[in-house]
PDB file of C-alpha atoms in Angstrom:
ATOM      1  CA  MET A   1     -22.278  32.271  57.249  1.00 40.00           C
ATOM      2  CA  ASP A   2     -18.522  32.671  57.713  1.00 55.00           C
ATOM      3  CA  ASN A   3     -16.793  32.798  54.321  1.00 66.00           C
ATOM      4  CA  SER A   4     -13.325  32.640  55.852  1.00 78.00           C
ATOM      5  CA  SER A   5     -11.237  29.503  55.376  1.00 82.00           C
ATOM      6  CA  GLY A   6      -8.657  30.742  57.853  1.00 84.00           C
ATOM      7  CA  VAL A   7      -6.121  31.251  55.042  1.00 90.00           C
ATOM      8  CA  GLY A   8      -6.470  34.953  54.391  1.00 87.00           C
ATOM      9  CA  VAL A   9      -4.610  35.216  51.100  1.00 91.00           C
ATOM     10  CA  LEU A  10      -6.684  32.402  49.552  1.00 92.00           C
ATOM     11  CA  ASP A  11      -9.919  33.967  50.746  1.00 92.00           C
ATOM     12  CA  LYS A  12      -8.920  37.258  49.118  1.00 93.00           C
ATOM     13  CA  ALA A  13      -7.847  35.516  45.889  1.00 94.00           C
ATOM     14  CA  ALA A  14     -11.244  33.775  45.831  1.00 93.00           C
ATOM     15  CA  LEU A  15     -12.913  37.183  46.160  1.00 93.00           C
ATOM     16  CA  VAL A  16     -10.978  38.454  43.116  1.00 94.00           C
ATOM     17  CA  LEU A  17     -11.916  35.412  41.010  1.00 93.00           C
ATOM     18  CA  GLY A  18     -15.523  35.650  42.155  1.00 91.00           C
ATOM     19  CA  ALA A  19     -15.670  39.310  41.174  1.00 91.00           C
ATOM     20  CA  LEU A  20     -14.462  38.424  37.654  1.00 91.00           C
ATOM     21  CA  GLU A  21     -17.158  35.775  37.209  1.00 85.00           C
ATOM     22  CA  SER A  22     -19.592  38.420  35.973  1.00 80.00           C
ATOM     23  CA  GLY A  23     -17.168  39.745  33.340  1.00 85.00           C
ATOM     24  CA  PRO A  24     -14.114  42.003  32.773  1.00 90.00           C
ATOM     25  CA  ALA A  25     -13.207  44.470  35.519  1.00 92.00           C
ATOM     26  CA  THR A  26     -10.824  47.398  35.905  1.00 94.00           C
ATOM     27  CA  LEU A  27      -8.773  47.619  39.076  1.00 95.00           C
ATOM     28  CA  ALA A  28     -11.214  50.199  40.435  1.00 95.00           C
ATOM     29  CA  GLN A  29     -14.133  47.847  39.755  1.00 94.00           C
ATOM     30  CA  LEU A  30     -12.274  44.982  41.457  1.00 94.00           C
ATOM     31  CA  VAL A  31     -11.675  47.145  44.531  1.00 95.00           C
ATOM     32  CA  SER A  32     -15.362  48.120  44.600  1.00 94.00           C
ATOM     33  CA  ALA A  33     -16.575  44.515  44.186  1.00 93.00           C
ATOM     34  CA  THR A  34     -14.172  42.870  46.652  1.00 93.00           C
ATOM     35  CA  LYS A  35     -13.855  45.703  49.232  1.00 94.00           C
ATOM     36  CA  LEU A  36     -10.128  44.933  49.282  1.00 95.00           C
ATOM     37  CA  ALA A  37      -7.561  47.716  49.590  1.00 96.00           C
ATOM     38  CA  ARG A  38      -6.412  48.868  46.168  1.00 96.00           C
ATOM     39  CA  PRO A  39      -2.771  47.680  46.593  1.00 96.00           C
ATOM     40  CA  THR A  40      -3.989  44.288  47.843  1.00 95.00           C
ATOM     41  CA  ALA A  41      -6.443  43.841  44.962  1.00 95.00           C
ATOM     42  CA  HIS A  42      -3.755  44.812  42.453  1.00 96.00           C
ATOM     43  CA  ARG A  43      -1.124  42.514  43.978  1.00 95.00           C
ATOM     44  CA  LEU A  44      -3.503  39.534  44.022  1.00 96.00           C
ATOM     45  CA  ALA A  45      -4.784  40.133  40.486  1.00 95.00           C
ATOM     46  CA  VAL A  46      -1.234  40.363  39.108  1.00 95.00           C
ATOM     47  CA  ALA A  47      -0.155  37.222  41.014  1.00 95.00           C
ATOM     48  CA  LEU A  48      -3.213  35.343  39.677  1.00 95.00           C
ATOM     49  CA  GLU A  49      -2.329  36.603  36.191  1.00 93.00           C
ATOM     50  CA  TYR A  50       1.186  35.176  36.581  1.00 92.00           C
ATOM     51  CA  HIS A  51      -0.364  31.738  37.225  1.00 91.00           C
ATOM     52  CA  ARG A  52      -2.878  32.244  34.337  1.00 90.00           C
ATOM     53  CA  PHE A  53      -5.946  32.170  36.624  1.00 92.00           C
ATOM     54  CA  VAL A  54      -6.474  35.786  35.527  1.00 93.00           C
ATOM     55  CA  ALA A  55      -5.725  37.411  32.168  1.00 92.00           C
ATOM     56  CA  ARG A  56      -6.210  40.851  30.552  1.00 91.00           C
ATOM     57  CA  ASP A  57      -8.538  41.754  27.726  1.00 89.00           C
ATOM     58  CA  ILE A  58      -7.629  44.075  24.862  1.00 88.00           C
ATOM     59  CA  GLN A  59      -8.585  47.089  27.005  1.00 89.00           C
ATOM     60  CA  GLY A  60      -6.320  45.961  29.854  1.00 90.00           C
ATOM     61  CA  ARG A  61      -9.168  44.908  32.128  1.00 92.00           C
ATOM     62  CA  PHE A  62      -8.839  41.822  34.297  1.00 93.00           C
ATOM     63  CA  VAL A  63     -10.712  38.695  33.112  1.00 91.00           C
ATOM     64  CA  LEU A  64     -10.788  35.051  34.153  1.00 90.00           C
ATOM     65  CA  GLY A  65      -7.752  33.275  32.698  1.00 88.00           C
ATOM     66  CA  PRO A  66      -7.209  30.133  30.611  1.00 82.00           C
ATOM     67  CA  ARG A  67      -5.909  28.012  33.503  1.00 83.00           C
ATOM     68  CA  LEU A  68      -9.422  27.752  34.932  1.00 80.00           C
ATOM     69  CA  GLY A  69     -10.713  26.253  31.692  1.00 72.00           C
ATOM     70  CA  GLU A  70      -7.811  23.810  31.559  1.00 71.00           C
ATOM     71  CA  LEU A  71      -8.534  22.584  35.087  1.00 74.00           C
ATOM     72  CA  ALA A  72     -12.252  22.297  34.330  1.00 68.00           C
ATOM     73  CA  SER A  73     -11.437  20.313  31.196  1.00 66.00           C
ATOM     74  CA  SER A  74      -9.258  17.925  33.192  1.00 64.00           C
ATOM     75  CA  ALA A  75     -12.049  17.446  35.733  1.00 63.00           C
ATOM     76  CA  GLY A  76     -14.437  16.728  32.877  1.00 60.00           C
ATOM     77  CA  GLU A  77     -11.978  14.265  31.336  1.00 66.00           C
ATOM     78  CA  ASP A  78     -12.537  11.731  34.123  1.00 74.00           C
ATOM     79  CA  ARG A  79     -16.299  11.957  33.683  1.00 80.00           C
ATOM     80  CA  LEU A  80     -15.930  11.715  29.918  1.00 86.00           C
ATOM     81  CA  LEU A  81     -13.802   8.569  30.080  1.00 86.00           C
ATOM     82  CA  ALA A  82     -16.021   6.882  32.683  1.00 85.00           C
ATOM     83  CA  ALA A  83     -19.102   7.539  30.570  1.00 89.00           C
ATOM     84  CA  ALA A  84     -17.398   6.641  27.266  1.00 93.00           C
ATOM     85  CA  SER A  85     -16.477   3.029  27.981  1.00 92.00           C
ATOM     86  CA  PRO A  86     -19.992   1.487  28.054  1.00 95.00           C
ATOM     87  CA  ILE A  87     -21.214   3.719  25.206  1.00 96.00           C
ATOM     88  CA  LEU A  88     -18.282   2.705  22.960  1.00 96.00           C
ATOM     89  CA  LYS A  89     -18.905  -0.980  23.706  1.00 95.00           C
ATOM     90  CA  VAL A  90     -22.555  -0.655  22.674  1.00 96.00           C
ATOM     91  CA  LEU A  91     -21.473   1.182  19.499  1.00 96.00           C
ATOM     92  CA  ARG A  92     -18.916  -1.536  18.692  1.00 95.00           C
ATOM     93  CA  ASP A  93     -21.472  -4.301  19.242  1.00 94.00           C
ATOM     94  CA  HIS A  94     -24.090  -2.497  17.146  1.00 95.00           C
ATOM     95  CA  THR A  95     -21.809  -1.725  14.192  1.00 94.00           C
ATOM     96  CA  GLY A  96     -19.435  -4.693  14.398  1.00 93.00           C
ATOM     97  CA  GLU A  97     -16.505  -2.264  14.036  1.00 94.00           C
ATOM     98  CA  SER A  98     -13.899  -0.863  16.431  1.00 93.00           C
ATOM     99  CA  ALA A  99     -15.071   2.298  18.236  1.00 96.00           C
ATOM    100  CA  GLN A 100     -12.883   5.139  19.543  1.00 96.00           C
ATOM    101  CA  LEU A 101     -13.087   8.440  21.388  1.00 96.00           C
ATOM    102  CA  TYR A 102     -10.658  11.217  20.421  1.00 96.00           C
ATOM    103  CA  ARG A 103      -9.755  14.525  22.032  1.00 92.00           C
ATOM    104  CA  ARG A 104      -7.682  17.266  20.453  1.00 90.00           C
ATOM    105  CA  GLN A 105      -4.320  18.129  21.978  1.00 85.00           C
ATOM    106  CA  GLY A 106      -2.578  20.930  20.119  1.00 83.00           C
ATOM    107  CA  ASP A 107      -1.868  19.840  16.552  1.00 86.00           C
ATOM    108  CA  HIS A 108      -2.756  16.199  17.243  1.00 90.00           C
ATOM    109  CA  ARG A 109      -5.663  14.111  18.386  1.00 92.00           C
ATOM    110  CA  ILE A 110      -5.360  11.483  21.094  1.00 91.00           C
ATOM    111  CA  CYS A 111      -7.350   8.260  21.349  1.00 93.00           C
ATOM    112  CA  VAL A 112      -8.558   8.489  24.969  1.00 90.00           C
ATOM    113  CA  ALA A 113     -10.909   5.456  24.956  1.00 93.00           C
ATOM    114  CA  ALA A 114     -11.589   2.524  22.638  1.00 94.00           C
ATOM    115  CA  ALA A 115     -13.647  -0.644  22.239  1.00 93.00           C
ATOM    116  CA  GLU A 116     -11.916  -3.041  19.862  1.00 90.00           C
ATOM    117  CA  ARG A 117     -13.611  -5.471  17.514  1.00 83.00           C
ATOM    118  CA  PRO A 118     -12.753  -8.802  19.170  1.00 76.00           C
ATOM    119  CA  MET A 119     -11.752 -10.757  16.065  1.00 73.00           C
ATOM    120  CA  GLY A 120     -11.216 -10.619  12.327  1.00 66.00           C
ATOM    121  CA  LEU A 121      -9.910  -7.730  10.231  1.00 63.00           C
ATOM    122  CA  ARG A 122     -10.078  -4.494  12.229  1.00 63.00           C
ATOM    123  CA  ASP A 123      -8.628  -1.031  12.570  1.00 65.00           C
ATOM    124  CA  SER A 124      -6.810  -1.186  15.899  1.00 75.00           C
ATOM    125  CA  ILE A 125      -6.143   2.185  17.572  1.00 86.00           C
ATOM    126  CA  PRO A 126      -4.695   1.733  21.081  1.00 87.00           C
ATOM    127  CA  VAL A 127      -5.662   4.107  23.870  1.00 88.00           C
ATOM    128  CA  GLY A 128      -3.021   6.818  24.077  1.00 88.00           C
ATOM    129  CA  ALA A 129      -2.255   6.712  20.344  1.00 91.00           C
ATOM    130  CA  THR A 130      -1.413  10.133  18.865  1.00 91.00           C
ATOM    131  CA  LEU A 131      -2.847  10.752  15.389  1.00 93.00           C
ATOM    132  CA  SER A 132      -2.699  13.636  12.951  1.00 91.00           C
ATOM    133  CA  MET A 133      -5.245  16.451  12.820  1.00 95.00           C
ATOM    134  CA  LEU A 134      -4.684  16.593   9.048  1.00 95.00           C
ATOM    135  CA  ALA A 135      -6.590  13.451   8.043  1.00 95.00           C
ATOM    136  CA  GLY A 136      -9.444  11.201   9.121  1.00 96.00           C
ATOM    137  CA  SER A 137     -13.084  11.719  10.048  1.00 97.00           C
ATOM    138  CA  ALA A 138     -12.330  12.414  13.752  1.00 97.00           C
ATOM    139  CA  ALA A 139      -9.885  15.175  12.772  1.00 97.00           C
ATOM    140  CA  GLN A 140     -12.645  16.699  10.621  1.00 97.00           C
ATOM    141  CA  ILE A 141     -15.027  16.705  13.606  1.00 98.00           C
ATOM    142  CA  LEU A 142     -12.477  18.200  16.019  1.00 96.00           C
ATOM    143  CA  LEU A 143     -11.694  21.017  13.557  1.00 96.00           C
ATOM    144  CA  ALA A 144     -15.084  21.714  11.965  1.00 97.00           C
ATOM    145  CA  TRP A 145     -16.549  23.782  14.824  1.00 96.00           C
ATOM    146  CA  GLU A 146     -13.375  25.683  15.737  1.00 92.00           C
ATOM    147  CA  GLU A 147     -13.165  29.486  15.577  1.00 89.00           C
ATOM    148  CA  PRO A 148     -12.644  30.621  11.939  1.00 89.00           C
ATOM    149  CA  ASP A 149      -8.982  31.606  12.385  1.00 87.00           C
ATOM    150  CA  ARG A 150      -8.066  28.327  14.064  1.00 88.00           C
ATOM    151  CA  LEU A 151     -10.100  26.369  11.525  1.00 92.00           C
ATOM    152  CA  HIS A 152      -8.291  27.930   8.568  1.00 91.00           C
ATOM    153  CA  ARG A 153      -4.884  27.393  10.194  1.00 92.00           C
ATOM    154  CA  GLY A 154      -5.846  23.744  10.731  1.00 93.00           C
ATOM    155  CA  LEU A 155      -6.593  23.299   7.036  1.00 95.00           C
ATOM    156  CA  HIS A 156      -2.964  23.948   6.020  1.00 94.00           C
ATOM    157  CA  GLY A 157      -1.701  20.617   4.695  1.00 94.00           C
ATOM    158  CA  ALA A 158      -4.957  18.817   5.519  1.00 95.00           C
ATOM    159  CA  SER A 159      -6.438  16.052   3.366  1.00 94.00           C
ATOM    160  CA  PHE A 160      -9.852  17.736   3.564  1.00 96.00           C
ATOM    161  CA  THR A 161     -11.084  21.213   2.607  1.00 95.00           C
ATOM    162  CA  ALA A 162     -13.187  24.005   4.110  1.00 96.00           C
ATOM    163  CA  THR A 163     -16.051  22.815   1.883  1.00 96.00           C
ATOM    164  CA  VAL A 164     -15.843  19.344   3.437  1.00 96.00           C
ATOM    165  CA  LEU A 165     -15.952  20.849   6.940  1.00 97.00           C
ATOM    166  CA  SER A 166     -18.937  22.988   5.994  1.00 97.00           C
ATOM    167  CA  ALA A 167     -20.779  19.806   4.970  1.00 97.00           C
ATOM    168  CA  VAL A 168     -19.704  18.146   8.251  1.00 97.00           C
ATOM    169  CA  ARG A 169     -21.252  21.011  10.257  1.00 97.00           C
ATOM    170  CA  ARG A 170     -24.443  20.804   8.218  1.00 97.00           C
ATOM    171  CA  ARG A 171     -24.841  17.016   8.555  1.00 97.00           C
ATOM    172  CA  GLY A 172     -23.499  16.640  12.091  1.00 97.00           C
ATOM    173  CA  PHE A 173     -21.139  13.778  11.205  1.00 98.00           C
ATOM    174  CA  SER A 174     -18.105  13.060   9.020  1.00 98.00           C
ATOM    175  CA  GLN A 175     -16.705  10.152   7.038  1.00 97.00           C
ATOM    176  CA  SER A 176     -13.344   9.345   5.510  1.00 96.00           C
ATOM    177  CA  VAL A 177     -12.204   6.625   3.129  1.00 95.00           C
ATOM    178  CA  GLY A 178      -8.478   5.893   2.875  1.00 91.00           C
ATOM    179  CA  GLU A 179      -7.744   9.408   4.164  1.00 90.00           C
ATOM    180  CA  ARG A 180      -5.747   8.626   7.314  1.00 87.00           C
ATOM    181  CA  GLU A 181      -4.532   5.196   6.208  1.00 87.00           C
ATOM    182  CA  PRO A 182      -4.981   3.279   2.934  1.00 90.00           C
ATOM    183  CA  GLY A 183      -7.721   0.674   3.142  1.00 92.00           C
ATOM    184  CA  VAL A 184      -9.342   2.165   6.269  1.00 93.00           C
ATOM    185  CA  ALA A 185     -12.721   3.925   6.445  1.00 95.00           C
ATOM    186  CA  SER A 186     -14.260   5.738   9.410  1.00 96.00           C
ATOM    187  CA  VAL A 187     -17.314   7.682  10.558  1.00 98.00           C
ATOM    188  CA  SER A 188     -17.256  10.249  13.392  1.00 98.00           C
ATOM    189  CA  ALA A 189     -19.616  12.578  15.283  1.00 98.00           C
ATOM    190  CA  PRO A 190     -19.114  15.372  17.856  1.00 98.00           C
ATOM    191  CA  VAL A 191     -19.413  15.137  21.637  1.00 96.00           C
ATOM    192  CA  ARG A 192     -20.403  18.452  23.210  1.00 93.00           C
ATOM    193  CA  GLY A 193     -19.895  19.828  26.699  1.00 87.00           C
ATOM    194  CA  PRO A 194     -22.411  21.900  28.689  1.00 82.00           C
ATOM    195  CA  SER A 195     -21.621  25.096  26.761  1.00 82.00           C
ATOM    196  CA  GLY A 196     -22.241  23.339  23.438  1.00 88.00           C
ATOM    197  CA  ARG A 197     -18.543  23.345  22.549  1.00 89.00           C
ATOM    198  CA  VAL A 198     -17.209  20.237  20.796  1.00 93.00           C
ATOM    199  CA  ILE A 199     -14.966  18.482  23.333  1.00 91.00           C
ATOM    200  CA  ALA A 200     -14.378  15.104  21.650  1.00 94.00           C
ATOM    201  CA  ALA A 201     -15.183  12.918  18.648  1.00 97.00           C
ATOM    202  CA  VAL A 202     -16.735   9.445  18.679  1.00 98.00           C
ATOM    203  CA  SER A 203     -15.670   7.206  15.772  1.00 97.00           C
ATOM    204  CA  VAL A 204     -16.025   3.782  14.280  1.00 96.00           C
ATOM    205  CA  SER A 205     -13.332   2.568  11.899  1.00 94.00           C
ATOM    206  CA  GLY A 206     -12.627  -0.531   9.899  1.00 92.00           C
ATOM    207  CA  PRO A 207     -11.542  -1.885   6.507  1.00 93.00           C
ATOM    208  CA  ILE A 208     -13.042  -0.300   3.402  1.00 94.00           C
ATOM    209  CA  GLU A 209     -13.911  -3.758   2.078  1.00 92.00           C
ATOM    210  CA  ARG A 210     -16.392  -4.116   4.941  1.00 91.00           C
ATOM    211  CA  MET A 211     -17.451  -0.490   5.536  1.00 93.00           C
ATOM    212  CA  GLY A 212     -17.660   0.470   1.860  1.00 93.00           C
ATOM    213  CA  ARG A 213     -16.904   3.705   0.006  1.00 94.00           C
ATOM    214  CA  GLN A 214     -19.802   5.468   1.773  1.00 95.00           C
ATOM    215  CA  PRO A 215     -19.379   4.253   5.376  1.00 95.00           C
ATOM    216  CA  ALA A 216     -21.737   6.937   6.716  1.00 95.00           C
ATOM    217  CA  ARG A 217     -24.654   5.211   4.988  1.00 95.00           C
ATOM    218  CA  LEU A 218     -24.038   2.194   7.201  1.00 95.00           C
ATOM    219  CA  HIS A 219     -22.942   3.754  10.460  1.00 97.00           C
ATOM    220  CA  ALA A 220     -23.673   7.505  10.741  1.00 97.00           C
ATOM    221  CA  GLN A 221     -26.934   7.022  12.616  1.00 97.00           C
ATOM    222  CA  ALA A 222     -25.337   4.784  15.274  1.00 97.00           C
ATOM    223  CA  VAL A 223     -22.255   6.989  15.678  1.00 98.00           C
ATOM    224  CA  VAL A 224     -24.341  10.169  16.030  1.00 98.00           C
ATOM    225  CA  ALA A 225     -26.604   8.439  18.594  1.00 97.00           C
ATOM    226  CA  ALA A 226     -23.561   7.342  20.642  1.00 97.00           C
ATOM    227  CA  ALA A 227     -22.038  10.846  20.512  1.00 97.00           C
ATOM    228  CA  ASN A 228     -25.371  12.381  21.564  1.00 97.00           C
ATOM    229  CA  ARG A 229     -25.660   9.983  24.510  1.00 95.00           C
ATOM    230  CA  LEU A 230     -22.176  10.938  25.659  1.00 95.00           C
ATOM    231  CA  SER A 231     -23.013  14.650  25.229  1.00 94.00           C
ATOM    232  CA  GLN A 232     -26.126  14.196  27.381  1.00 93.00           C
ATOM    233  CA  VAL A 233     -24.094  12.519  30.119  1.00 90.00           C
ATOM    234  CA  MET A 234     -21.501  15.320  30.092  1.00 86.00           C
ATOM    235  CA  GLN A 235     -24.178  18.004  30.228  1.00 83.00           C
ATOM    236  CA  ARG A 236     -25.945  16.296  33.131  1.00 77.00           C
ATOM    237  CA  THR A 237     -22.845  15.701  35.227  1.00 52.00           C
ATOM    238  CA  GLU A 238     -21.460  19.224  34.790  1.00 45.00           C
ATOM    239  CA  HIS A 239     -24.620  21.166  35.709  1.00 41.00           C
TER     240      HIS A 239
END
């Protein structure tokens, strides 16, 4: 089969990326794997590094870069949002409370999908709303499974502690009462991608007077089930 697209430089760049799929490589290993001339392999690898498709490890070897993960995440975002809408509506109808889906973006979390309680007292979070990573059950979920260094940085100024996050990891869900906003309670659970990494948090939120001081007793089972369904969809569609 002809592997040429007719655009030589792209074909060669694809060879470099393909060679790095199996792990870090020195320039000599890249040349051996791609059969490209050494100057060509070096020029392409450095150009791909400039655009963050390639990076270097601590030993200076070439590795796949962060831009690839960012693009994959964006591709997954469409699938995540398409799958989330019906699942959030079922969760809202089952619990009688507003349901949301959050993703982390830097030091904030963004509400990327929501199913509002149609009437009565509710916690209304519009899609696109930017909330703090320092308070609330969804923030706990999005931080709890981070790498240790990032987790500890995220705890600076937070309303919750490392001990709370340890309990979140053990139980598989989180709850907050008046943490993000006075009078509001919430319960959240993690959505995982194909690699098992936490990519989002599913939540229900509403007034404390209806959800109580232990909202997880009422809603944890339903929230975890919704998050698991969304995880299953993401893992199926990305295989």
